[in-house]
Coordinates of C-alpha atoms and ligand atoms in Angstrom, one line a residue:
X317 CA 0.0 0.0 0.0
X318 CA 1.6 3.4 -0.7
X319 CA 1.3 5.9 2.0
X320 CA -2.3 7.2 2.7
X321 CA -2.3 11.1 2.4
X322 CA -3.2 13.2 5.1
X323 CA -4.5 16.7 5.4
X324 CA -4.5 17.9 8.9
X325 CA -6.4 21.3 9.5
X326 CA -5.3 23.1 12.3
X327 CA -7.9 26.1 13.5
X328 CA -7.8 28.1 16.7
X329 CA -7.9 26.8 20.1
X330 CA -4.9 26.3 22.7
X331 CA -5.0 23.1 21.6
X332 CA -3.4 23.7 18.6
X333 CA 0.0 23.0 20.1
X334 CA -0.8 19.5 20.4
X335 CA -1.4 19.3 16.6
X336 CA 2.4 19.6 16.4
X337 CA 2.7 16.5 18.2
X338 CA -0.5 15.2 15.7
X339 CA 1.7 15.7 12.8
X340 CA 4.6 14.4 13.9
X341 CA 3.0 11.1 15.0
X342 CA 1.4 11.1 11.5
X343 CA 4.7 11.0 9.9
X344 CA 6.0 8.6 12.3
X345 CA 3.3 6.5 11.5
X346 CA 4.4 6.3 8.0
X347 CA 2.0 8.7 6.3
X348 CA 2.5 11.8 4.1
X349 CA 1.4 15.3 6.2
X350 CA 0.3 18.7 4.5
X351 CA -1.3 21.0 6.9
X352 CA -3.7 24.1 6.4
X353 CA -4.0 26.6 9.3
X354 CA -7.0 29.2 10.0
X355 CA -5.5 32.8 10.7
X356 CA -6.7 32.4 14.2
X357 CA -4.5 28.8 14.2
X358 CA -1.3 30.8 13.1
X359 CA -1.5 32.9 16.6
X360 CA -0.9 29.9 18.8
X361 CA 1.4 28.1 16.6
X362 CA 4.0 29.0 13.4
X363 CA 3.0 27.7 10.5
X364 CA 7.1 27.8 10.1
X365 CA 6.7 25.1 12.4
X366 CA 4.5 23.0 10.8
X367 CA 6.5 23.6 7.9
X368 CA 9.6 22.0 9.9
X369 CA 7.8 19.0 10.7
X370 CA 6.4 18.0 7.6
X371 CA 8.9 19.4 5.2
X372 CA 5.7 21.4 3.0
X373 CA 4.2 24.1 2.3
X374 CA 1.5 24.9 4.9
X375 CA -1.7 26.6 3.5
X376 CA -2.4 29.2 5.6
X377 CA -4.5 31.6 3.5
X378 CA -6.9 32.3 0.1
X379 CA -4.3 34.3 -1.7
X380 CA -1.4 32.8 -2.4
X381 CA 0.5 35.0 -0.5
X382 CA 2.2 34.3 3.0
X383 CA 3.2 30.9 3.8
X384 CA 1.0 29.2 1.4
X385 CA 3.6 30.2 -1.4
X386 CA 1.4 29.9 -4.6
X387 CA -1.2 27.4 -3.5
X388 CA -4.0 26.6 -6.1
X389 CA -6.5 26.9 -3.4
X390 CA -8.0 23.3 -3.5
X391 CA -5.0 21.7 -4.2
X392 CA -4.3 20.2 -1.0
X393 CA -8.4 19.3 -1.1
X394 CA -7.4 17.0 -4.4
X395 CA -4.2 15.5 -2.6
X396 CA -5.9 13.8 0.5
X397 CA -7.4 11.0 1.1
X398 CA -8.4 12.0 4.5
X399 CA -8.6 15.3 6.2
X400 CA -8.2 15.3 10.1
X401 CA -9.4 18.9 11.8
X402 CA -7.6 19.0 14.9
X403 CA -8.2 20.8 17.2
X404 CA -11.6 21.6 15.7
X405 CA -13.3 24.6 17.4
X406 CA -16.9 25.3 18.3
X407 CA -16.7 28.1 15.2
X408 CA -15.3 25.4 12.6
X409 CA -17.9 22.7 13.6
X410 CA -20.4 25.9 13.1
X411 CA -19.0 26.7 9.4
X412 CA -18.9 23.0 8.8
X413 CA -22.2 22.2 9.7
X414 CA -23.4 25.3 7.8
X415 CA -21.5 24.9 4.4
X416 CA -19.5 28.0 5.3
X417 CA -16.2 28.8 3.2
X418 CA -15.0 31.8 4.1
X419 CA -11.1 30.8 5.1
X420 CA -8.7 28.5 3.5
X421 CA -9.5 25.6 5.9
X422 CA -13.2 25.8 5.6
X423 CA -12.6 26.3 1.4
X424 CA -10.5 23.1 1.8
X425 CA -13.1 21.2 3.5
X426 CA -15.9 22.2 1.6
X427 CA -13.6 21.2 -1.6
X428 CA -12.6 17.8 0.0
X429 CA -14.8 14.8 -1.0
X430 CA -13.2 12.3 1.3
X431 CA -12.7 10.8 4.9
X432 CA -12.8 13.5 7.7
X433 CA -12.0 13.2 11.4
X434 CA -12.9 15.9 13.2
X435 CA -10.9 16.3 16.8
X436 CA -13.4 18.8 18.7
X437 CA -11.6 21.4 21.3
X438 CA -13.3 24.1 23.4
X439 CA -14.3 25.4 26.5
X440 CA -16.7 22.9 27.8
X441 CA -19.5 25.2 28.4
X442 CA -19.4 26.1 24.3
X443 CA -19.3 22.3 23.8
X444 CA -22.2 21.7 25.2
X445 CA -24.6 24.9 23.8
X446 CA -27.1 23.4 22.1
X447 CA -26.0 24.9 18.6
X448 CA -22.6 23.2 19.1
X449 CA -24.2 19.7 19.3
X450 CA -26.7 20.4 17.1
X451 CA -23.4 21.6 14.5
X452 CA -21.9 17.7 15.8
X453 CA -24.9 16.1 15.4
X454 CA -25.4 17.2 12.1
X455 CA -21.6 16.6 10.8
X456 CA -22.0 12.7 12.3
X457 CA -24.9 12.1 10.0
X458 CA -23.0 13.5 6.9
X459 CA -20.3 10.9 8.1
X460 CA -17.5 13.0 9.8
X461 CA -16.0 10.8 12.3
X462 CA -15.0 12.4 15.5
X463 CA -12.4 11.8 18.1
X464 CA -12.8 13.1 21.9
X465 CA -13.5 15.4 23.0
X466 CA -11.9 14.4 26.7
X467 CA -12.2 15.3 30.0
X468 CA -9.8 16.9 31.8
X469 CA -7.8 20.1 32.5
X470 CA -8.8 23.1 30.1
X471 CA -7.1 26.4 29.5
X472 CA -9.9 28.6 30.8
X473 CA -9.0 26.8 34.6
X474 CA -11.7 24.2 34.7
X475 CA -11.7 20.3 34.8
X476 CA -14.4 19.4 32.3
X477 CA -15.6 18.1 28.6
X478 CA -14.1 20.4 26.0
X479 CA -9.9 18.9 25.7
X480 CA -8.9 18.1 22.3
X481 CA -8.3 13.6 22.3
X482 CA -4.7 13.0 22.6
X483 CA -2.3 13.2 20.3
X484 CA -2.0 9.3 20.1
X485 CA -6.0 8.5 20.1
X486 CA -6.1 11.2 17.1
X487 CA -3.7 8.9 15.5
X488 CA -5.0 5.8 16.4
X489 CA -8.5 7.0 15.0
X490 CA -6.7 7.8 12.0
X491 CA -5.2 4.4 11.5
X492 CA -8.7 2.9 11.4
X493 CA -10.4 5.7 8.6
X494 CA -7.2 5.0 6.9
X495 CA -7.9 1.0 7.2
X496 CA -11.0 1.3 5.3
X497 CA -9.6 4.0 2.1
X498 CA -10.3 2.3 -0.9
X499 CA -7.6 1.6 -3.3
X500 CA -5.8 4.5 -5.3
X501 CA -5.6 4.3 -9.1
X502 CA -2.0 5.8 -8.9
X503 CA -0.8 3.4 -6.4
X504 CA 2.3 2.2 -7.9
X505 CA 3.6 5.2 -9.4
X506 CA 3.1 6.5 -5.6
X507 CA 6.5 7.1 -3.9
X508 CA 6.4 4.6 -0.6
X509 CA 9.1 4.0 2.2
X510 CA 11.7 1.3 1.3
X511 CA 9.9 -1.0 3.5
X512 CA 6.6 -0.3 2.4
X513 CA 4.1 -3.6 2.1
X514 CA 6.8 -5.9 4.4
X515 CA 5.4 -7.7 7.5
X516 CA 8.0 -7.4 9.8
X517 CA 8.6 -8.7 13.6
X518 CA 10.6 -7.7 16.1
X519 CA 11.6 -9.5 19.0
X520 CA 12.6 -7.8 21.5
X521 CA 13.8 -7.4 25.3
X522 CA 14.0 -10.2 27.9
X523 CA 12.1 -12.8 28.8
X524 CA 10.9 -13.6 32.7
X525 CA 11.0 -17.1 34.1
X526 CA 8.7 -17.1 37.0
X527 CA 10.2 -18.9 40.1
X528 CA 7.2 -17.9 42.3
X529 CA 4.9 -14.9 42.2
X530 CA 7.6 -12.1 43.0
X531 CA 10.8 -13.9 41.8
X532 CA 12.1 -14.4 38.1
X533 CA 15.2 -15.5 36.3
X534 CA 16.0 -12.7 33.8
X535 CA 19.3 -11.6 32.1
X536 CA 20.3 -7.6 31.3
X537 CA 18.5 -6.9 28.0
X538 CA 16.9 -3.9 28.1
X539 CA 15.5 -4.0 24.8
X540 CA 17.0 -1.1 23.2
X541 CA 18.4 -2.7 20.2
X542 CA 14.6 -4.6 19.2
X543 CA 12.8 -1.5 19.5
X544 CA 15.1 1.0 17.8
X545 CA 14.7 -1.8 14.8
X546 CA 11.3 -1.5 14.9
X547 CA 11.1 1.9 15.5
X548 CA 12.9 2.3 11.9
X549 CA 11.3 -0.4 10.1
X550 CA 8.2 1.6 11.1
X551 CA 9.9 4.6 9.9
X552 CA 10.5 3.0 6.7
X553 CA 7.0 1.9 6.0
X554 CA 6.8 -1.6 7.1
X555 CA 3.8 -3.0 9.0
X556 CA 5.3 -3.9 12.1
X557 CA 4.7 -6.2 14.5
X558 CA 7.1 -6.4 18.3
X559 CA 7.0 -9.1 20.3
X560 CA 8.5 -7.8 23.6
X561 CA 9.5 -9.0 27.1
X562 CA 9.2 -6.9 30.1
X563 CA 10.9 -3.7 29.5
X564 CA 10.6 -0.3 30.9
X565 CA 10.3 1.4 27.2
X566 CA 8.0 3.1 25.2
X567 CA 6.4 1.4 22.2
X568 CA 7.4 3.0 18.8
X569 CA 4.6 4.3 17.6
X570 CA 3.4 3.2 14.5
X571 CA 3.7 0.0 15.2
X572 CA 0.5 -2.5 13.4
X573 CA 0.8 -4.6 16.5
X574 CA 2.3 -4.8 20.2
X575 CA 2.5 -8.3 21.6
X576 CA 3.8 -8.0 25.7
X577 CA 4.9 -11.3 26.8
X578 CA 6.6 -12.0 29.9
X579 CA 8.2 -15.5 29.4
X580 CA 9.9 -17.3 26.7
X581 CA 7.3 -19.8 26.0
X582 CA 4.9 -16.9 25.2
X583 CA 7.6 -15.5 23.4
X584 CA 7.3 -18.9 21.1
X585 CA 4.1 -18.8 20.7
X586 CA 3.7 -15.1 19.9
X587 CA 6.5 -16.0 17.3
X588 CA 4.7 -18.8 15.7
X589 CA 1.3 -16.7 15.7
X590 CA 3.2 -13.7 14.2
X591 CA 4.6 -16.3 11.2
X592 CA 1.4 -18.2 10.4
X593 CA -0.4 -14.6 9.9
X594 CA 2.6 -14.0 7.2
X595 CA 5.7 -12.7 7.8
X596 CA 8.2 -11.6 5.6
X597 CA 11.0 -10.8 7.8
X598 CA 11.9 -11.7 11.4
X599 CA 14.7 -9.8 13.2
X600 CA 15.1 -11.8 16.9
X601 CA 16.8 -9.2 19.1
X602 CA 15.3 -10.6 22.3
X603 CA 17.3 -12.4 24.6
X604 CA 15.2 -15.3 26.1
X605 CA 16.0 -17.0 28.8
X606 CA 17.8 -20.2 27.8
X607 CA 16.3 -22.0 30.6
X608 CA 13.0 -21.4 33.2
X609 CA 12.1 -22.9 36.4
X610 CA 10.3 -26.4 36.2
X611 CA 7.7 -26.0 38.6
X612 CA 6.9 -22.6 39.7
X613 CA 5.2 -22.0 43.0
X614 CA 1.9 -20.7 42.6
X615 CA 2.5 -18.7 45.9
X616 CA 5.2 -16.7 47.5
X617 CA 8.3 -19.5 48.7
X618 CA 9.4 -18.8 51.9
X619 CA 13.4 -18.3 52.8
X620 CA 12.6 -20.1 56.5
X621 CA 11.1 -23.1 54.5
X622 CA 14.1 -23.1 51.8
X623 CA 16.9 -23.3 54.4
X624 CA 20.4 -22.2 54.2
X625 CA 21.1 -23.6 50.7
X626 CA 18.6 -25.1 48.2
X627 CA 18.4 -25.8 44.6
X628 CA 15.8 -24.4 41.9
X629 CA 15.2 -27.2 39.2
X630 CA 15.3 -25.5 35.6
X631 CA 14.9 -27.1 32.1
X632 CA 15.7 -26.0 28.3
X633 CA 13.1 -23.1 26.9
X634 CA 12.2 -24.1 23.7
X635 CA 14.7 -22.4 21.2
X636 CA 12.4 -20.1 18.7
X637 CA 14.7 -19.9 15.9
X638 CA 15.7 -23.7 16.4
X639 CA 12.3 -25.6 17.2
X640 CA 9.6 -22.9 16.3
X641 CA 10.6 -20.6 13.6
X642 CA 11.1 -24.1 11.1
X643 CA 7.9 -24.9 11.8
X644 CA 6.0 -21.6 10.8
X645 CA 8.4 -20.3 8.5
X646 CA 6.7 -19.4 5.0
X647 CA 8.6 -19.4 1.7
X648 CA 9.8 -16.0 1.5
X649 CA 10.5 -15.3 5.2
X650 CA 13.9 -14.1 6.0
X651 CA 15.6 -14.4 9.3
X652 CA 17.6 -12.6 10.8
X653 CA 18.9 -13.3 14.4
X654 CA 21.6 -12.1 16.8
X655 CA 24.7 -13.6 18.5
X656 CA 26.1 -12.1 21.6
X657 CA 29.6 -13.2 21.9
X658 CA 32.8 -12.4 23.6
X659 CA 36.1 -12.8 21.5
X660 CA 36.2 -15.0 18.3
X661 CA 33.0 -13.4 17.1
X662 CA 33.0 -14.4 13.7
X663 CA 33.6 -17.8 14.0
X664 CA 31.1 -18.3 16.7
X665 CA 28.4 -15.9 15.0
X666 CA 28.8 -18.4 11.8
X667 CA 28.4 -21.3 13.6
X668 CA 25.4 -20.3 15.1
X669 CA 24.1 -18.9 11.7
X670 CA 23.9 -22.2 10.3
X671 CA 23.0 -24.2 13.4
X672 CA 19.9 -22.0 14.1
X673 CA 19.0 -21.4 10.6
X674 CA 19.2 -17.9 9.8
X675 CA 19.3 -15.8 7.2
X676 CA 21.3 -13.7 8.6
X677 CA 23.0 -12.7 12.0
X678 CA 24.2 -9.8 13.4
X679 CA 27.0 -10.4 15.7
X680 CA 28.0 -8.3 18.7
X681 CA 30.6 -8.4 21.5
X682 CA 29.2 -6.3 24.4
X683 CA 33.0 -6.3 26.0
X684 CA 34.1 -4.7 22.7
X685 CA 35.4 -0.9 22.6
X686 CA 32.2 1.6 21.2
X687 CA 29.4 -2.1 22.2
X688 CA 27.4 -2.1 25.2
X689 CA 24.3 -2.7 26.7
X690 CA 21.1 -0.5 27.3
X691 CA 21.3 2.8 25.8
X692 CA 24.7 3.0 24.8
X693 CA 26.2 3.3 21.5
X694 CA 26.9 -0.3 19.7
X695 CA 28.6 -1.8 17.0
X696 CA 27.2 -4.9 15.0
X697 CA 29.1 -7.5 12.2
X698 CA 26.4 -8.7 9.9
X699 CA 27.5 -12.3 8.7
X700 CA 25.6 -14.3 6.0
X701 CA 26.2 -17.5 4.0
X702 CA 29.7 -16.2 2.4
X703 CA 31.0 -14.5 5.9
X704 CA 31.1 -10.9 6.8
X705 CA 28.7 -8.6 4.7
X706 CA 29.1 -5.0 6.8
X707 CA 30.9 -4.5 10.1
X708 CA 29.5 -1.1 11.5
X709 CA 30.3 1.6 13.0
X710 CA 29.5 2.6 17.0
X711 CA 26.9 4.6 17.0
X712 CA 23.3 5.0 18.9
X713 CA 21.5 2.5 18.5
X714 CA 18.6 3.8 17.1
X715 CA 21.0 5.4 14.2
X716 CA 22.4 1.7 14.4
X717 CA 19.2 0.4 13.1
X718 CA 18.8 2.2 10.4
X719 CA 21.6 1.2 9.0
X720 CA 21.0 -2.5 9.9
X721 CA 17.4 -2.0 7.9
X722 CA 19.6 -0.6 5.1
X723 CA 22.7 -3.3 4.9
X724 CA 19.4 -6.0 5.2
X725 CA 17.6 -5.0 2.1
X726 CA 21.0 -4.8 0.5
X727 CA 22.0 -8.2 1.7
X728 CA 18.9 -10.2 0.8
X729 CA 18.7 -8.5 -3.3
X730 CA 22.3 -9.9 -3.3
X731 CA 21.3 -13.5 -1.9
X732 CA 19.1 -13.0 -5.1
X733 CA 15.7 -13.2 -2.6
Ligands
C5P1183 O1 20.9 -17.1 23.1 P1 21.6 -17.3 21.7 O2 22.9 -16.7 21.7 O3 21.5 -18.6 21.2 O4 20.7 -16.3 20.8 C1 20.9 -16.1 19.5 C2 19.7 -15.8 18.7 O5 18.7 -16.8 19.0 C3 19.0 -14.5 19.1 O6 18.6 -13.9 17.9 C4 17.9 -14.9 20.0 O7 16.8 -14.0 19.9 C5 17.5 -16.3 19.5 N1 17.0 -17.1 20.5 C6 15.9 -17.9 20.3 N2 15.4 -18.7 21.3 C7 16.0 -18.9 22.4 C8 17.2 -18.2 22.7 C9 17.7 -17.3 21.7 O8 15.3 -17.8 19.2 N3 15.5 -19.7 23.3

């Protein structure tokens, strides 16, 4: 699918700072953003700013003139396929309702034929006038979806209806108009992200083993590496699926799914759900455990009953790549695992390559100069069937993954995938 087109109208309430945040989420979540501003917009936020963030032209007027450069004024009406009015103010909803084009935005709308989600913002007691609902009531029946508005803290002092949906539930709203976009005839000659129509998963973090209630085995990933390669395989277009232990990290956004597990069982068998739903690359950057407890005690064990010394009885966790992956793997899946090694990294990293059956590894020493752990900046060796491909850099590792993304797509044309 190429990129579904967004036109978000900005008008003017307080809220409108938090359409900055809208856009950029839109982006992140692999769309195109052009934006259109009322005057009254303009005063709480630069259009030079929306301009920064989506990298075009912002229409902010009739004329031509200001920071609309030459705009055909309904130009931006024939590029979307869906127009989002966030925050949309008790006056817009009014001109809406009313057939009202008087301004740029409202011209735009008028002009615009598709999809439109309307994000309502205002004081609440203008909310709930009866002319404002009747204006909402009205716009629902012609088929303008809306989105919030919340409760909570407004800008005239009060807690109450009236606050613009967040940022996120705009997007998320968004994702689901989007979902139901018939196809365009241009499609193909549409420019897309390099990753554009890939399934891709990530695995990512730790996994848990359970001793008891309140005790776990666990080892030090922190997920860092799994979710910057998500983050930029969302970036590049792909629909994304991450598969993650416990970690304290936010989810990329853009993601098509998030899949919290805690041990490595339900690691496998998120794995093996992920592949039979179609898959077209896996990139395992989780550690999981090697080994959980056998029997874990349903309630809290007590030191006093344990004794001085005592043992806990573990056994093998299934390996994913080894037992699972094999099993679920469709034709044109490529994998792509990791190997965390300490000296002799090549040779080990190959050996393990074959043994688990991957693609592809990326090997890593975390006791190597510029490697490490958590946050820190890292260095990878990509190895495939005839050795080393690409030994990187150290750099963050969300700059990391980019590159990983990159020397992937290279690696698999060359395999002749
Ligand atoms: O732990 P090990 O060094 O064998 O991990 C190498 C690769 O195998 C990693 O990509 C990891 O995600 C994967 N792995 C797995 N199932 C396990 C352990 C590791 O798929 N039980």
């Amino acid at each position: 699918m190429a990129r579904a087109r967004v036109l978000l109208m900005v008008t003017g309430g307080i809220a409108a700072y938090k359409s900055c945040f809208v856009a950029r989420l839109l982006q992140q979540s692999g769309y195109s953003v052009k934006v259109a501003m009322t005057e009254a917009a303009t005063h709480f936020v630069g259009p030079v700013t929306m301009r920064a963030l989506t990298g075009e032209a912002v229409a902010t007027d009739l004329w031509g003139e200001g920071q609309s450069e030459a705009l055909d004024h309904i130009e931006y009406a024939r590029w979307a396929d869906l127009v989002v009015v966030a925050p949309a103010t008790a006056n817009l909803l009014g001109k809406a309702a009313g057939g009202i084009a008087d301004d740029i935005v409202t011209t735009l709308l008028l002009a615009f034929p598709g999809p439109v989600l309307m994000a309502p913002a205002m004081n609440d007691s203008m909310w709930r006038h009866p002319a404002t609902q009747a204006n909402r009531q009205l716009l629902a029946e012609r088929g303008v979806a809306f989105v919030g508005p919340g409760s909570g803290w407004l800008a005239c002092g009060t807690i109450d209806t009236g606050r613009m949906a967040e940022p996120e539930e705009i997007v998320a709203a968004v994702r689901e108009l989007v979902a139901d976009l018939p196809a365009r005839d241009d499609e193909a000659a549409r420019p897309a992200g390099p990753w554009a129509g890939r399934r891709v998963t990530v695995t990512a973090g730790p996994t848990l083993e359970p001793i008891d209630p309140v005790r776990g085995l666990i080892n030090r990933s922190s997920g860092a590496m799994g979710y910057a390669l998500a983050q930029a395989a969302v970036a590049a277009g792909a629909e994304v699926t991450l598969i993650s232990g416990p970690v304290e990290r936010d989810a990329p956004r853009g993601l098509a799914r998030l899949v919290k597990v805690m041990t490595g069982r339900q690691m496998a068998e998120a794995v093996a759900v992920a592949l039979t739903a179609g898959c077209d690359w896996l990139l395992m950057a989780a550690a999981v455990a090697d080994f959980t407890p056998v029997n874990p005690a349903a309630t809290k064990l007590k030191k006093d009953e344990l004794g001085g010394a005592w043992h806990l009885e573990l056994e093998r966790n299934p390996d994913i790549l080894k037992d699972v992956v094999p099993r679920h793997r469709g034709r044109d899946l490529t994998v792509v695992g990791f190997a965390l090694e300490t000296g002799d990294l090549v040779a080990k990293a190959s050996v393990k390559r074959v043994e688990k059956a991957m693609d592809f590894v990326l090997a890593n020493d975390p006791t190597e100069e510029g490697a490490g752990f958590g946050d820190q900046a890292h260095r990878v060796t990509l190895i495939g069937p005839d050795g080393v491909l690409w030994q990187s850099d150290s750099l963050p590792k969300p700059a990391l993954a980019v590159q990983i993304l990159d020397r992937l797509e290279t690696a698999r044309h060359g395999r002749g995938a």
